[in-house]
PDB file of C-alpha atoms in Angstrom:
ATOM      1  CA  PHE N   1     135.600  15.239 187.813  1.00 57.00           C
ATOM      2  CA  VAL N   2     134.680  18.594 189.265  1.00 81.00           C
ATOM      3  CA  LEU N   3     130.904  17.997 189.180  1.00 94.00           C
ATOM      4  CA  THR N   4     129.547  15.135 191.294  1.00 96.00           C
ATOM      5  CA  GLN N   5     126.836  12.850 189.968  1.00 97.00           C
ATOM      6  CA  PRO N   6     125.525   9.554 191.380  1.00 97.00           C
ATOM      7  CA  ALA N   7     127.133   6.632 189.575  1.00 97.00           C
ATOM      8  CA  SER N   8     123.800   4.985 188.924  1.00 97.00           C
ATOM      9  CA  VAL N   9     120.067   5.439 189.314  1.00 98.00           C
ATOM     10  CA  SER N  10     117.185   3.191 188.416  1.00 97.00           C
ATOM     11  CA  GLY N  11     113.456   3.467 187.992  1.00 96.00           C
ATOM     12  CA  SER N  12     110.536   1.485 186.696  1.00 97.00           C
ATOM     13  CA  LEU N  13     108.722   2.107 183.461  1.00 97.00           C
ATOM     14  CA  GLY N  14     106.427   5.092 183.842  1.00 96.00           C
ATOM     15  CA  GLN N  15     108.059   6.381 186.996  1.00 97.00           C
ATOM     16  CA  SER N  16     110.138   9.540 187.437  1.00 97.00           C
ATOM     17  CA  ILE N  17     113.771   9.809 188.419  1.00 98.00           C
ATOM     18  CA  THR N  18     116.082  12.697 189.234  1.00 98.00           C
ATOM     19  CA  ILE N  19     119.843  12.860 188.665  1.00 98.00           C
ATOM     20  CA  SER N  20     121.770  15.418 190.690  1.00 97.00           C
ATOM     21  CA  CYS N  21     124.879  17.304 189.636  1.00 97.00           C
ATOM     22  CA  ALA N  22     126.692  18.925 192.537  1.00 96.00           C
ATOM     23  CA  GLY N  23     129.141  21.694 191.826  1.00 93.00           C
ATOM     24  CA  THR N  24     130.467  24.751 193.605  1.00 89.00           C
ATOM     25  CA  SER N  25     129.923  28.491 193.695  1.00 86.00           C
ATOM     26  CA  GLY N  26     132.605  28.700 191.009  1.00 84.00           C
ATOM     27  CA  ASP N  27     130.713  26.687 188.416  1.00 88.00           C
ATOM     28  CA  VAL N  28     127.103  25.525 188.799  1.00 87.00           C
ATOM     29  CA  GLY N  29     126.337  28.134 191.428  1.00 88.00           C
ATOM     30  CA  SER N  30     127.646  31.075 189.433  1.00 87.00           C
ATOM     31  CA  TYR N  31     126.077  30.475 186.047  1.00 84.00           C
ATOM     32  CA  ASN N  32     122.746  29.305 184.646  1.00 84.00           C
ATOM     33  CA  LEU N  33     124.793  27.414 182.069  1.00 89.00           C
ATOM     34  CA  VAL N  34     124.456  23.754 182.983  1.00 94.00           C
ATOM     35  CA  SER N  35     123.788  21.425 180.090  1.00 97.00           C
ATOM     36  CA  TRP N  36     122.878  17.755 180.107  1.00 98.00           C
ATOM     37  CA  TYR N  37     123.828  15.075 177.593  1.00 98.00           C
ATOM     38  CA  GLN N  38     122.419  11.619 176.992  1.00 98.00           C
ATOM     39  CA  GLN N  39     124.727   8.895 175.715  1.00 98.00           C
ATOM     40  CA  HIS N  40     123.583   5.488 174.550  1.00 97.00           C
ATOM     41  CA  PRO N  41     126.192   2.688 174.334  1.00 95.00           C
ATOM     42  CA  GLY N  42     128.494   3.111 171.370  1.00 94.00           C
ATOM     43  CA  LYS N  43     126.978   6.464 170.444  1.00 97.00           C
ATOM     44  CA  ALA N  44     128.073  10.065 170.736  1.00 97.00           C
ATOM     45  CA  PRO N  45     126.535  12.213 173.484  1.00 97.00           C
ATOM     46  CA  LYS N  46     123.374  14.136 172.608  1.00 97.00           C
ATOM     47  CA  LEU N  47     122.238  17.455 174.084  1.00 97.00           C
ATOM     48  CA  ILE N  48     118.969  17.177 176.030  1.00 98.00           C
ATOM     49  CA  ILE N  49     118.987  20.254 178.315  1.00 97.00           C
ATOM     50  CA  TYR N  50     120.837  23.569 177.986  1.00 96.00           C
ATOM     51  CA  GLU N  51     121.056  26.715 180.101  1.00 93.00           C
ATOM     52  CA  GLY N  52     119.836  24.690 183.039  1.00 93.00           C
ATOM     53  CA  THR N  53     116.192  24.314 182.040  1.00 95.00           C
ATOM     54  CA  LYS N  54     115.765  24.608 178.260  1.00 96.00           C
ATOM     55  CA  ARG N  55     115.095  21.719 175.862  1.00 97.00           C
ATOM     56  CA  PRO N  56     116.396  21.666 172.298  1.00 95.00           C
ATOM     57  CA  SER N  57     113.914  21.128 169.523  1.00 95.00           C
ATOM     58  CA  GLY N  58     112.912  17.496 169.288  1.00 95.00           C
ATOM     59  CA  ILE N  59     113.639  16.593 172.896  1.00 97.00           C
ATOM     60  CA  SER N  60     110.679  15.181 174.795  1.00 96.00           C
ATOM     61  CA  ASN N  61     109.085  17.329 177.495  1.00 96.00           C
ATOM     62  CA  ARG N  62     109.559  14.330 179.784  1.00 98.00           C
ATOM     63  CA  PHE N  63     113.066  15.720 180.297  1.00 98.00           C
ATOM     64  CA  SER N  64     113.387  18.764 182.550  1.00 97.00           C
ATOM     65  CA  GLY N  65     116.208  20.583 184.279  1.00 96.00           C
ATOM     66  CA  SER N  66     116.448  22.626 187.442  1.00 95.00           C
ATOM     67  CA  LYS N  67     118.970  24.202 189.779  1.00 94.00           C
ATOM     68  CA  SER N  68     119.146  25.027 193.450  1.00 93.00           C
ATOM     69  CA  GLY N  69     122.240  26.731 194.773  1.00 93.00           C
ATOM     70  CA  ASN N  70     125.311  24.826 193.616  1.00 94.00           C
ATOM     71  CA  THR N  71     123.393  21.736 192.495  1.00 95.00           C
ATOM     72  CA  ALA N  72     121.690  21.139 189.172  1.00 96.00           C
ATOM     73  CA  ALA N  73     119.279  18.321 188.494  1.00 97.00           C
ATOM     74  CA  LEU N  74     117.820  16.419 185.570  1.00 98.00           C
ATOM     75  CA  THR N  75     114.370  14.882 185.978  1.00 98.00           C
ATOM     76  CA  ILE N  76     112.988  12.301 183.592  1.00 98.00           C
ATOM     77  CA  SER N  77     109.284  11.605 183.988  1.00 97.00           C
ATOM     78  CA  GLY N  78     107.260   8.752 182.544  1.00 97.00           C
ATOM     79  CA  LEU N  79     110.351   6.561 182.147  1.00 97.00           C
ATOM     80  CA  GLN N  80     110.575   4.660 178.885  1.00 97.00           C
ATOM     81  CA  ALA N  81     112.859   1.807 177.924  1.00 97.00           C
ATOM     82  CA  GLU N  82     114.760   4.021 175.480  1.00 97.00           C
ATOM     83  CA  ASP N  83     115.729   6.378 178.310  1.00 98.00           C
ATOM     84  CA  GLU N  84     118.200   3.757 179.551  1.00 98.00           C
ATOM     85  CA  ALA N  85     121.550   5.452 178.920  1.00 98.00           C
ATOM     86  CA  ASP N  86     124.373   7.386 180.549  1.00 98.00           C
ATOM     87  CA  TYR N  87     123.700  11.013 181.478  1.00 98.00           C
ATOM     88  CA  TYR N  88     126.308  13.738 181.930  1.00 98.00           C
ATOM     89  CA  CYS N  89     126.012  17.253 183.278  1.00 97.00           C
ATOM     90  CA  CYS N  90     128.368  19.971 182.106  1.00 96.00           C
ATOM     91  CA  SER N  91     128.966  23.475 183.403  1.00 93.00           C
ATOM     92  CA  TYR N  92     130.601  26.584 182.054  1.00 88.00           C
ATOM     93  CA  VAL N  93     133.355  27.634 184.472  1.00 85.00           C
ATOM     94  CA  GLY N  94     134.370  30.960 183.074  1.00 78.00           C
ATOM     95  CA  SER N  95     136.780  31.910 180.327  1.00 73.00           C
ATOM     96  CA  ARG N  96     136.521  29.168 177.744  1.00 86.00           C
ATOM     97  CA  ARG N  97     136.535  26.099 179.968  1.00 89.00           C
ATOM     98  CA  ARG N  98     133.945  23.479 180.690  1.00 92.00           C
ATOM     99  CA  VAL N  99     133.681  20.757 183.321  1.00 93.00           C
ATOM    100  CA  PHE N 100     131.712  17.542 183.196  1.00 96.00           C
ATOM    101  CA  GLY N 101     130.206  15.389 185.881  1.00 96.00           C
ATOM    102  CA  GLY N 102     131.353  11.801 186.197  1.00 95.00           C
ATOM    103  CA  GLY N 103     128.177  10.513 184.558  1.00 97.00           C
ATOM    104  CA  THR N 104     125.155   8.564 185.776  1.00 98.00           C
ATOM    105  CA  ARG N 105     124.021   5.208 184.393  1.00 98.00           C
ATOM    106  CA  LEU N 106     120.215   5.063 184.252  1.00 98.00           C
ATOM    107  CA  THR N 107     118.649   1.617 184.368  1.00 97.00           C
ATOM    108  CA  VAL N 108     114.972   1.271 183.496  1.00 97.00           C
ATOM    109  CA  LEU N 109     113.461  -1.690 185.306  1.00 93.00           C
TER     110      LEU N 109
ATOM    111  CA  GLU G   1     122.398  18.934 158.963  1.00 93.00           C
ATOM    112  CA  MET G   2     125.477  19.645 161.041  1.00 94.00           C
ATOM    113  CA  GLN G   3     128.155  16.992 160.697  1.00 97.00           C
ATOM    114  CA  LEU G   4     131.559  16.536 162.304  1.00 98.00           C
ATOM    115  CA  VAL G   5     133.909  13.772 161.151  1.00 98.00           C
ATOM    116  CA  GLU G   6     137.047  13.011 163.119  1.00 98.00           C
ATOM    117  CA  SER G   7     140.080  11.121 161.855  1.00 98.00           C
ATOM    118  CA  GLY G   8     143.659  10.331 162.782  1.00 97.00           C
ATOM    119  CA  GLY G   9     143.253   8.042 165.760  1.00 96.00           C
ATOM    120  CA  VAL G  10     145.756   5.154 165.871  1.00 96.00           C
ATOM    121  CA  VAL G  11     147.783   3.026 168.264  1.00 97.00           C
ATOM    122  CA  VAL G  12     150.984   4.718 169.433  1.00 97.00           C
ATOM    123  CA  GLN G  13     153.626   4.149 172.073  1.00 97.00           C
ATOM    124  CA  PRO G  14     154.113   6.366 175.132  1.00 97.00           C
ATOM    125  CA  GLY G  15     156.049   9.510 174.292  1.00 97.00           C
ATOM    126  CA  GLU G  16     155.000   9.548 170.655  1.00 98.00           C
ATOM    127  CA  SER G  17     152.961  12.227 168.847  1.00 98.00           C
ATOM    128  CA  LEU G  18     149.767  12.232 166.818  1.00 97.00           C
ATOM    129  CA  ARG G  19     147.548  14.722 164.984  1.00 98.00           C
ATOM    130  CA  LEU G  20     143.780  14.434 164.988  1.00 98.00           C
ATOM    131  CA  SER G  21     141.574  16.145 162.418  1.00 98.00           C
ATOM    132  CA  CYS G  22     137.913  17.082 162.347  1.00 98.00           C
ATOM    133  CA  ALA G  23     136.051  18.081 159.178  1.00 98.00           C
ATOM    134  CA  ALA G  24     132.856  20.082 159.597  1.00 98.00           C
ATOM    135  CA  SER G  25     129.870  20.566 157.330  1.00 97.00           C
ATOM    136  CA  GLY G  26     126.282  21.718 157.471  1.00 97.00           C
ATOM    137  CA  PHE G  27     126.856  25.019 159.291  1.00 97.00           C
ATOM    138  CA  THR G  28     128.825  28.253 158.897  1.00 97.00           C
ATOM    139  CA  PHE G  29     132.043  26.884 160.345  1.00 97.00           C
ATOM    140  CA  ASN G  30     133.895  30.163 160.842  1.00 95.00           C
ATOM    141  CA  ASP G  31     131.092  31.553 163.028  1.00 96.00           C
ATOM    142  CA  TYR G  32     131.624  29.074 165.838  1.00 96.00           C
ATOM    143  CA  ALA G  33     134.111  28.073 168.496  1.00 96.00           C
ATOM    144  CA  MET G  34     134.987  24.399 168.641  1.00 97.00           C
ATOM    145  CA  HIS G  35     136.170  21.952 171.293  1.00 98.00           C
ATOM    146  CA  TRP G  36     137.739  18.542 171.748  1.00 98.00           C
ATOM    147  CA  VAL G  37     136.238  16.272 174.422  1.00 98.00           C
ATOM    148  CA  ARG G  38     137.575  12.815 175.222  1.00 98.00           C
ATOM    149  CA  GLN G  39     136.210   9.676 176.849  1.00 98.00           C
ATOM    150  CA  GLY G  40     138.493   7.018 178.280  1.00 96.00           C
ATOM    151  CA  PRO G  41     137.579   3.333 178.125  1.00 94.00           C
ATOM    152  CA  GLY G  42     134.514   2.813 180.275  1.00 89.00           C
ATOM    153  CA  THR G  43     134.839   6.254 181.807  1.00 92.00           C
ATOM    154  CA  GLY G  44     133.168   9.634 181.579  1.00 94.00           C
ATOM    155  CA  LEU G  45     133.588  12.699 179.417  1.00 97.00           C
ATOM    156  CA  GLU G  46     136.545  15.040 179.875  1.00 96.00           C
ATOM    157  CA  TRP G  47     136.791  18.469 178.282  1.00 96.00           C
ATOM    158  CA  VAL G  48     140.169  18.743 176.542  1.00 97.00           C
ATOM    159  CA  SER G  49     140.481  21.924 174.536  1.00 97.00           C
ATOM    160  CA  TYR G  50     138.766  25.002 173.059  1.00 96.00           C
ATOM    161  CA  ILE G  51     139.441  27.199 170.060  1.00 97.00           C
ATOM    162  CA  SER G  52     137.638  30.425 169.186  1.00 96.00           C
ATOM    163  CA  TRP G  53     135.950  31.032 165.827  1.00 96.00           C
ATOM    164  CA  ASP G  54     139.035  32.707 164.395  1.00 96.00           C
ATOM    165  CA  GLY G  55     141.673  30.669 166.187  1.00 96.00           C
ATOM    166  CA  SER G  56     142.946  33.637 168.175  1.00 96.00           C
ATOM    167  CA  SER G  57     141.968  32.177 171.539  1.00 96.00           C
ATOM    168  CA  THR G  58     142.631  28.670 172.839  1.00 97.00           C
ATOM    169  CA  ASP G  59     142.460  26.882 176.162  1.00 95.00           C
ATOM    170  CA  TYR G  60     143.280  23.441 177.532  1.00 95.00           C
ATOM    171  CA  GLY G  61     142.405  21.109 180.357  1.00 94.00           C
ATOM    172  CA  ASP G  62     145.046  20.839 183.058  1.00 93.00           C
ATOM    173  CA  SER G  63     145.842  17.226 182.179  1.00 95.00           C
ATOM    174  CA  VAL G  64     146.900  18.089 178.607  1.00 97.00           C
ATOM    175  CA  LYS G  65     148.183  21.663 178.899  1.00 96.00           C
ATOM    176  CA  GLY G  66     151.679  21.962 177.469  1.00 97.00           C
ATOM    177  CA  ARG G  67     151.387  18.693 175.506  1.00 98.00           C
ATOM    178  CA  PHE G  68     148.366  19.213 173.221  1.00 98.00           C
ATOM    179  CA  THR G  69     147.816  22.031 170.718  1.00 98.00           C
ATOM    180  CA  ILE G  70     144.519  22.907 169.061  1.00 98.00           C
ATOM    181  CA  SER G  71     144.311  24.745 165.742  1.00 98.00           C
ATOM    182  CA  ARG G  72     141.852  25.383 162.942  1.00 98.00           C
ATOM    183  CA  ASP G  73     141.721  26.148 159.219  1.00 98.00           C
ATOM    184  CA  ASN G  74     138.502  27.961 158.368  1.00 98.00           C
ATOM    185  CA  ASP G  75     139.135  27.625 154.632  1.00 97.00           C
ATOM    186  CA  LYS G  76     139.135  23.847 155.034  1.00 98.00           C
ATOM    187  CA  LYS G  77     136.354  23.904 157.658  1.00 98.00           C
ATOM    188  CA  SER G  78     138.534  21.815 159.929  1.00 98.00           C
ATOM    189  CA  ILE G  79     140.034  21.762 163.377  1.00 98.00           C
ATOM    190  CA  TYR G  80     143.050  19.813 164.544  1.00 98.00           C
ATOM    191  CA  LEU G  81     144.529  18.529 167.762  1.00 98.00           C
ATOM    192  CA  GLN G  82     148.262  17.907 167.967  1.00 98.00           C
ATOM    193  CA  LEU G  83     149.007  15.413 170.734  1.00 98.00           C
ATOM    194  CA  ASN G  84     152.629  15.295 171.898  1.00 98.00           C
ATOM    195  CA  ASN G  85     154.389  13.242 174.560  1.00 97.00           C
ATOM    196  CA  LEU G  86     151.439  10.878 174.778  1.00 98.00           C
ATOM    197  CA  ARG G  87     150.795   8.914 177.950  1.00 98.00           C
ATOM    198  CA  VAL G  88     148.884   5.700 178.574  1.00 97.00           C
ATOM    199  CA  VAL G  89     146.216   7.756 180.379  1.00 97.00           C
ATOM    200  CA  ASP G  90     145.570   9.694 177.150  1.00 98.00           C
ATOM    201  CA  THR G  91     143.978   6.556 175.694  1.00 98.00           C
ATOM    202  CA  ALA G  92     140.460   7.632 174.792  1.00 98.00           C
ATOM    203  CA  LEU G  93     137.853   8.276 172.149  1.00 98.00           C
ATOM    204  CA  TYR G  94     138.370  11.880 171.077  1.00 98.00           C
ATOM    205  CA  TYR G  95     135.240  13.785 170.066  1.00 98.00           C
ATOM    206  CA  CYS G  96     135.142  16.961 167.977  1.00 98.00           C
ATOM    207  CA  VAL G  97     132.366  19.155 169.366  1.00 98.00           C
ATOM    208  CA  LYS G  98     130.684  22.334 168.129  1.00 97.00           C
ATOM    209  CA  ASP G  99     130.012  25.185 170.533  1.00 95.00           C
ATOM    210  CA  SER G 100     126.512  26.577 170.123  1.00 94.00           C
ATOM    211  CA  GLY G 101     127.700  30.095 170.833  1.00 89.00           C
ATOM    212  CA  TYR G 102     125.801  30.031 174.126  1.00 85.00           C
ATOM    213  CA  ASN G 103     128.088  27.837 176.202  1.00 85.00           C
ATOM    214  CA  TYR G 104     126.716  24.412 175.422  1.00 93.00           C
ATOM    215  CA  PHE G 105     127.634  21.743 172.884  1.00 96.00           C
ATOM    216  CA  ASP G 106     125.075  21.295 170.130  1.00 95.00           C
ATOM    217  CA  SER G 107     126.797  18.843 167.788  1.00 97.00           C
ATOM    218  CA  TRP G 108     129.218  15.971 168.340  1.00 98.00           C
ATOM    219  CA  GLY G 109     131.216  13.842 165.951  1.00 98.00           C
ATOM    220  CA  GLN G 110     131.392  10.079 166.292  1.00 97.00           C
ATOM    221  CA  GLY G 111     134.916  10.189 167.717  1.00 98.00           C
ATOM    222  CA  THR G 112     138.335   8.867 166.775  1.00 98.00           C
ATOM    223  CA  LEU G 113     140.125   6.356 168.995  1.00 98.00           C
ATOM    224  CA  VAL G 114     143.604   7.047 170.314  1.00 98.00           C
ATOM    225  CA  THR G 115     145.341   4.146 172.041  1.00 98.00           C
ATOM    226  CA  VAL G 116     148.630   4.697 173.838  1.00 98.00           C
ATOM    227  CA  SER G 117     150.292   1.426 174.717  1.00 96.00           C
ATOM    228  CA  SER G 118     153.766  -0.037 174.904  1.00 93.00           C
TER     229      SER G 118
END
C-alpha cells in the first residue's frame, strides 16, 4: 500500500482518537483529495470524509479530517461503540488512479 | 437511492478467465466514471481499475495491468471486468464503485467473491 496507516488504534468510550495516513508529495501532499471510508465487518466501505475535510450528508460531526504536509488524519471524537470498525484513507494520485492506505482497525474499549 | 449490484464471482483455477458484471440504478449512470476495487481475505482495499463515463478512458492498477479489462454498456447501465490469466493472489471480494465526479467514491456495491485455487 502506498499510503501508510497504523494497523490498529484504540480508545475508550467518549474519548477522541486520531488515525494518520502518511503519503508523499506525489499523492497526499499534492492534492486536497483524501477521502476516508469506514468498513464494518461483512459490510461494504462507506464514505465518511471527502476532499480532506468535508463530511457527506448524514455523517456525524464527530468525524473530522485534516492534513499537514504529506500526512492526512481522521479524528473521531466522543467515541461510541458503533465506531468500532476498519478505516481506510484514499488519495487521488493524478490521471485516473487512486491509492488506499492499508487500513486501521479501531477498537472501542 | 443509488444501488450497485455485482455478479459473476466464482471459484476458478489459476490461469483461467472470468467476467464480472455490475448493474447500476438510482442515478444517471452515463454521467459518471466507475471503478473496481478489491479486498483480499482479511486484507485492505486495493484500487483495481477505472473507466470514464463514456468508456473512452480506462486505467488499471499495476498488479492487474495487461490481464484485466474494464468495459461498460451505458444502455444496460452496467460495467464489466474481464479477468484473464488469474492468479491465486487475485482471490478477493471485488467491489463495483461509483465515482462522485470529484475524485472520491460515493457508492459501493456489496461485492462479488472471486476465488482462485487449484
